[in-house]
Coordinates of C-alpha atoms and ligand atoms in Angstrom, one line a residue:
M255 CA 55.2 118.4 -14.6
T256 CA 55.3 115.7 -17.2
G257 CA 58.9 114.4 -16.9
K258 CA 58.2 111.6 -14.5
F259 CA 54.6 111.0 -15.6
I260 CA 53.0 109.5 -18.7
S261 CA 49.5 110.4 -19.9
F262 CA 47.2 107.6 -21.0
E263 CA 43.7 108.5 -22.1
G264 CA 44.0 111.8 -20.4
I265 CA 45.0 110.4 -17.0
L266 CA 48.5 110.8 -15.6
F267 CA 50.5 107.8 -14.3
P268 CA 54.0 107.5 -12.9
R269 CA 56.5 106.7 -15.7
L270 CA 58.2 104.1 -13.5
N271 CA 56.4 100.8 -13.9
Y272 CA 53.6 102.1 -16.1
S273 CA 53.3 102.2 -19.9
P274 CA 50.5 103.0 -22.4
E275 CA 51.0 99.5 -23.9
V276 CA 50.4 97.7 -20.7
L277 CA 47.5 100.0 -19.6
R278 CA 45.8 99.4 -23.0
E279 CA 46.3 95.6 -22.8
V280 CA 45.0 95.5 -19.2
H281 CA 41.9 97.4 -20.3
E282 CA 41.3 95.5 -23.5
S283 CA 42.3 91.9 -22.7
F284 CA 43.1 91.1 -19.1
L285 CA 40.7 88.4 -18.1
I286 CA 39.0 88.8 -14.7
K287 CA 37.8 85.5 -13.4
H288 CA 34.6 85.0 -11.5
E289 CA 36.5 83.9 -8.4
D290 CA 38.8 86.9 -8.3
V291 CA 38.4 89.6 -5.6
L292 CA 39.2 93.1 -6.6
L293 CA 40.3 95.9 -4.2
L294 CA 39.7 99.3 -5.7
T295 CA 40.7 102.8 -4.4
F296 CA 41.8 106.2 -5.4
P297 CA 45.4 106.4 -4.1
K298 CA 45.8 107.2 -0.3
S299 CA 42.3 106.0 0.6
G300 CA 43.5 103.1 2.8
T301 CA 44.2 100.6 0.1
N302 CA 46.9 98.7 1.9
W303 CA 44.9 98.5 5.1
L304 CA 42.1 96.9 3.0
I305 CA 44.5 94.5 1.3
E306 CA 46.0 93.5 4.7
T307 CA 42.6 92.9 6.2
V308 CA 41.4 90.8 3.3
C309 CA 44.6 88.7 3.3
L310 CA 44.1 88.1 7.0
I311 CA 40.5 87.1 6.4
Y312 CA 41.7 84.6 3.8
S313 CA 44.3 83.2 6.2
K314 CA 41.7 83.1 9.0
G315 CA 43.7 85.5 11.1
D316 CA 47.0 83.6 10.8
P317 CA 49.6 86.3 10.3
K318 CA 52.2 84.0 8.6
W319 CA 51.2 85.0 5.1
V320 CA 51.1 88.8 5.7
Q321 CA 54.4 88.6 7.5
S322 CA 56.2 86.5 4.8
E323 CA 55.1 87.9 1.4
P324 CA 55.3 91.5 0.3
I325 CA 51.9 93.1 0.1
W326 CA 52.3 94.0 -3.6
D327 CA 52.8 90.2 -4.4
R328 CA 49.8 89.1 -2.3
S329 CA 47.4 91.4 -4.1
P330 CA 49.2 92.7 -7.2
W331 CA 48.3 95.9 -8.9
V332 CA 46.8 95.0 -12.2
E333 CA 47.8 98.3 -14.0
N334 CA 51.5 98.3 -13.4
K335 CA 54.0 96.2 -15.4
Y336 CA 55.2 94.3 -12.3
G337 CA 51.7 93.4 -11.0
Y338 CA 50.3 92.6 -14.4
E339 CA 53.1 90.1 -15.1
L340 CA 52.5 88.4 -11.7
L341 CA 48.8 88.3 -12.2
K342 CA 49.0 86.7 -15.6
E343 CA 50.9 83.8 -14.0
K344 CA 48.8 83.4 -10.9
E345 CA 46.6 80.3 -10.6
G346 CA 43.4 80.0 -8.6
P347 CA 41.3 82.8 -7.0
R348 CA 43.3 86.0 -7.1
L349 CA 43.3 89.1 -5.0
I350 CA 43.8 92.1 -7.3
S351 CA 44.4 95.7 -6.4
S352 CA 43.9 98.7 -8.5
H353 CA 43.7 102.5 -8.6
L354 CA 42.3 102.6 -12.1
P355 CA 39.4 104.8 -12.9
I356 CA 36.4 102.8 -14.2
Q357 CA 36.8 103.7 -17.8
L358 CA 40.3 102.2 -17.9
F359 CA 39.5 99.0 -15.8
P360 CA 39.7 95.6 -17.6
K361 CA 36.5 95.3 -19.6
S362 CA 36.1 91.7 -18.7
F363 CA 35.2 92.7 -15.1
F364 CA 31.9 94.1 -16.3
K365 CA 30.7 90.7 -17.6
S366 CA 32.1 88.7 -14.6
K367 CA 30.7 87.8 -11.2
A368 CA 34.0 88.8 -9.5
K369 CA 33.5 90.7 -6.3
M370 CA 34.8 94.2 -5.9
I371 CA 35.3 96.3 -2.8
Y372 CA 35.6 100.0 -3.5
L373 CA 37.1 101.9 -0.5
I374 CA 36.6 105.7 -0.3
R375 CA 38.0 108.2 2.1
N376 CA 37.3 111.9 2.8
P377 CA 39.1 113.5 -0.2
R378 CA 40.5 116.2 2.1
D379 CA 42.4 113.5 4.0
V380 CA 43.3 111.7 0.7
F381 CA 44.8 115.1 -0.3
V382 CA 46.9 115.5 2.9
S383 CA 48.0 111.8 2.9
G384 CA 49.0 112.1 -0.8
Y385 CA 50.9 115.3 -0.3
F386 CA 53.2 113.7 2.2
F387 CA 53.5 110.5 0.3
W388 CA 54.3 111.9 -3.1
R389 CA 56.8 114.3 -1.5
S390 CA 58.6 111.2 -0.3
A391 CA 58.5 109.3 -3.5
K392 CA 61.4 109.4 -6.0
F393 CA 59.4 108.3 -9.1
V394 CA 57.0 111.2 -9.4
E395 CA 57.2 115.0 -9.8
K396 CA 57.2 116.3 -6.2
P397 CA 54.8 119.1 -5.5
E398 CA 56.8 122.1 -4.4
S399 CA 54.2 123.1 -1.7
M400 CA 50.8 122.2 -0.4
E401 CA 49.4 125.1 -2.3
E402 CA 50.8 123.7 -5.6
Y403 CA 49.5 120.2 -4.7
F404 CA 46.1 121.7 -3.9
E405 CA 45.9 123.0 -7.5
W406 CA 46.9 119.6 -8.9
F407 CA 44.3 117.9 -6.7
I408 CA 41.3 120.1 -7.5
H409 CA 42.0 119.9 -11.2
G410 CA 42.8 116.2 -11.2
N411 CA 46.2 117.0 -12.7
M412 CA 48.0 114.2 -10.8
P413 CA 48.5 110.4 -10.8
F414 CA 45.3 108.6 -11.4
G415 CA 43.5 111.8 -12.2
S416 CA 40.6 113.4 -10.4
W417 CA 39.3 112.1 -7.1
F418 CA 35.9 113.4 -8.0
D419 CA 35.8 111.7 -11.4
H420 CA 37.2 108.4 -10.0
T421 CA 34.6 108.3 -7.2
R422 CA 31.7 109.3 -9.4
G423 CA 32.8 106.7 -12.0
W424 CA 32.9 103.8 -9.7
M425 CA 29.8 104.8 -7.8
S426 CA 27.8 104.5 -11.0
I427 CA 27.8 100.7 -10.5
R428 CA 27.0 100.9 -6.8
D429 CA 23.7 98.9 -7.2
K430 CA 25.5 95.8 -8.6
E431 CA 25.4 93.0 -6.1
N432 CA 29.1 92.1 -6.6
F433 CA 30.1 95.6 -5.6
L434 CA 30.6 96.8 -2.0
I435 CA 31.4 100.4 -1.1
L436 CA 33.3 100.9 2.2
S437 CA 34.8 104.0 3.7
Y438 CA 38.1 104.5 5.5
E439 CA 36.1 106.4 8.1
E440 CA 33.8 103.5 8.9
M441 CA 36.8 101.1 9.0
K442 CA 38.4 103.5 11.5
W443 CA 35.3 104.1 13.7
D444 CA 34.0 100.6 13.8
T445 CA 36.7 98.3 12.5
R446 CA 35.1 95.1 13.8
N447 CA 31.8 95.7 12.2
T448 CA 33.5 96.6 8.9
V449 CA 35.6 93.4 8.9
E450 CA 32.4 91.5 9.5
K451 CA 30.8 93.3 6.6
I452 CA 33.7 92.3 4.4
C453 CA 33.5 88.6 5.5
Q454 CA 29.8 88.5 4.8
F455 CA 30.4 90.0 1.3
L456 CA 33.1 87.5 0.5
G457 CA 31.2 84.6 2.0
K458 CA 33.9 84.0 4.6
E459 CA 33.1 82.9 8.2
L460 CA 35.5 83.5 11.0
E461 CA 35.6 82.2 14.6
P462 CA 35.6 84.9 17.2
E463 CA 39.4 84.4 17.9
E464 CA 40.1 84.4 14.2
L465 CA 38.3 87.7 13.8
N466 CA 40.3 89.1 16.8
S467 CA 43.5 88.1 15.1
V468 CA 42.5 89.8 11.9
L469 CA 41.9 93.0 13.8
K470 CA 45.1 92.7 15.8
N471 CA 47.3 92.0 12.8
S472 CA 45.8 94.7 10.5
S473 CA 46.0 97.4 13.1
F474 CA 48.0 100.5 12.3
Q475 CA 50.7 99.6 14.7
A476 CA 51.0 96.0 13.5
M477 CA 51.2 97.1 9.9
K478 CA 53.7 99.8 10.7
E479 CA 55.9 97.1 12.2
N480 CA 55.4 94.6 9.4
N481 CA 58.2 95.1 6.8
M482 CA 56.1 93.1 4.2
S483 CA 53.3 95.7 4.4
N484 CA 54.9 99.1 5.4
F485 CA 56.8 99.7 2.1
S486 CA 60.2 99.7 3.9
L487 CA 61.3 97.2 1.2
A488 CA 61.1 100.0 -1.4
K489 CA 63.0 102.6 0.7
G490 CA 66.1 103.9 -0.9
L491 CA 65.2 102.8 -4.4
H492 CA 61.8 104.3 -4.8
F493 CA 61.3 106.3 -1.7
E494 CA 63.3 108.7 0.5
E495 CA 64.5 107.4 3.8
N496 CA 61.9 109.4 5.7
A497 CA 59.0 108.0 3.8
H498 CA 56.1 106.5 5.8
L499 CA 53.2 104.7 4.1
L500 CA 51.7 104.4 7.6
R501 CA 52.0 108.1 8.4
K502 CA 49.2 108.9 10.9
G503 CA 46.3 106.7 10.1
V504 CA 43.6 109.0 11.4
T505 CA 40.5 110.7 10.2
G506 CA 40.2 114.5 9.9
D507 CA 43.9 115.3 9.7
W508 CA 43.0 117.8 6.9
K509 CA 41.9 120.2 9.6
N510 CA 45.5 120.6 10.7
H511 CA 46.6 121.5 7.2
F512 CA 43.8 123.3 5.2
T513 CA 43.6 127.1 5.2
V514 CA 40.2 128.5 5.6
A515 CA 40.2 129.6 1.9
Q516 CA 41.2 126.0 0.8
A517 CA 38.4 124.5 3.0
E518 CA 35.9 126.8 1.3
I519 CA 37.1 126.1 -2.2
F520 CA 37.0 122.4 -1.5
D521 CA 33.5 122.5 0.0
K522 CA 32.2 124.4 -3.0
L523 CA 33.8 122.0 -5.4
F524 CA 32.5 118.9 -3.5
Q525 CA 29.0 120.4 -3.7
E526 CA 29.3 121.1 -7.4
K527 CA 30.7 117.7 -8.3
M528 CA 28.9 115.3 -5.9
A529 CA 25.6 117.0 -4.9
D530 CA 23.5 114.7 -7.0
L531 CA 24.8 111.5 -5.2
P532 CA 23.2 110.3 -2.0
Q533 CA 25.1 112.1 0.7
E534 CA 25.0 109.0 3.0
L535 CA 27.7 107.6 0.7
F536 CA 30.1 110.1 2.2
P537 CA 30.1 109.4 6.0
W538 CA 32.8 111.9 7.0
E539 CA 32.2 115.0 9.0
Ligands
PPS137 S1 48.6 104.0 -1.5 O1 50.0 104.4 -1.6 O2 47.7 104.7 -2.4 O3 48.4 102.5 -1.8 O4 48.2 104.3 0.0 P1 47.0 103.8 0.8 O5 47.3 102.5 1.4 O6 45.7 103.8 -0.1 O7 46.7 104.8 1.9 C1 47.7 105.1 2.9 C2 46.9 105.7 4.1 O8 46.3 104.7 4.8 C3 46.7 104.7 6.1 N1 46.7 103.3 6.7 C4 46.0 103.0 7.8 N2 45.2 103.7 8.6 C5 44.7 103.0 9.7 N3 45.0 101.8 10.0 C6 45.8 101.0 9.2 N4 46.1 99.7 9.6 C7 46.4 101.6 8.1 N5 47.2 101.2 7.1 C8 47.4 102.3 6.3 C9 48.1 105.3 6.1 O9 48.5 105.7 7.3 C10 47.9 106.4 5.1 O10 47.1 107.5 5.6 P2 47.8 108.8 6.3 O11 46.7 109.7 6.5 O12 48.9 109.3 5.3 O13 48.4 108.3 7.6

């Protein structure tokens, strides 16, 4: 399964828009500034929801920005060629998105005061979301079946590597004060409270009606209808016509897809890989 992927430092990336040269340069020399805000996730954890929310916090709930500029330009991906070029030119405080594992992230971050939000999601739901997403993408090897994708996922043999390593890696800096861990589940179950938490972390204050507008314009339905945020601009070229970034937007969908055997294998693996971390970091059922 290497035709549409490249491997860099043992991690797979889509060939389209990624190269070892750019990945190396990003890691070695991209300068993170103190005033940058970094939005970090393993793919399919709710990245775009977080980006939309933060953009709306920045615009005090005014939807003009999120409705007029594509989401990948508002908060470019530092690791891909397109986003990297944009970021190098951007003036002022930047929003920066990334799926990079900690060992490949720009080194300059670790000496900066830039704030980072790391959003996690139940890896079982990450798996299901990823399966449908990668199946609809034209620029990656498509898994033949959910069984095949299960094998890729549990061995980390897929774009951006292992969920377990990614999560463990970033959680190792969880005590830093410029680092906030959020979960998709808490965002879903108590969105208002989570948005307030983000505002507090970023030092932003919103009036009640501004907060209401952030919530309204970052809702699943609003994002699904927003062509600047729902990836419809990339349909045809990079995605099949039936692709949906905003697919279901729920927690626990894995229960509709996992076999009993897969659920058991996953539980065992989770125990093996994550047991030494405080379990309250993982708020899903
Ligand atoms: S990507 O391609 O890695 O950047 O995808 P990512 O944005 O991380 O994750 C996509 C999943 O997030 C869900 N999503 C949302 N859920 C609730 N509310 C809102 N507003 C929202 N926006 C995106 C999206 O539906 C994907 O999850 P699934 O389970 O596939 O529906």
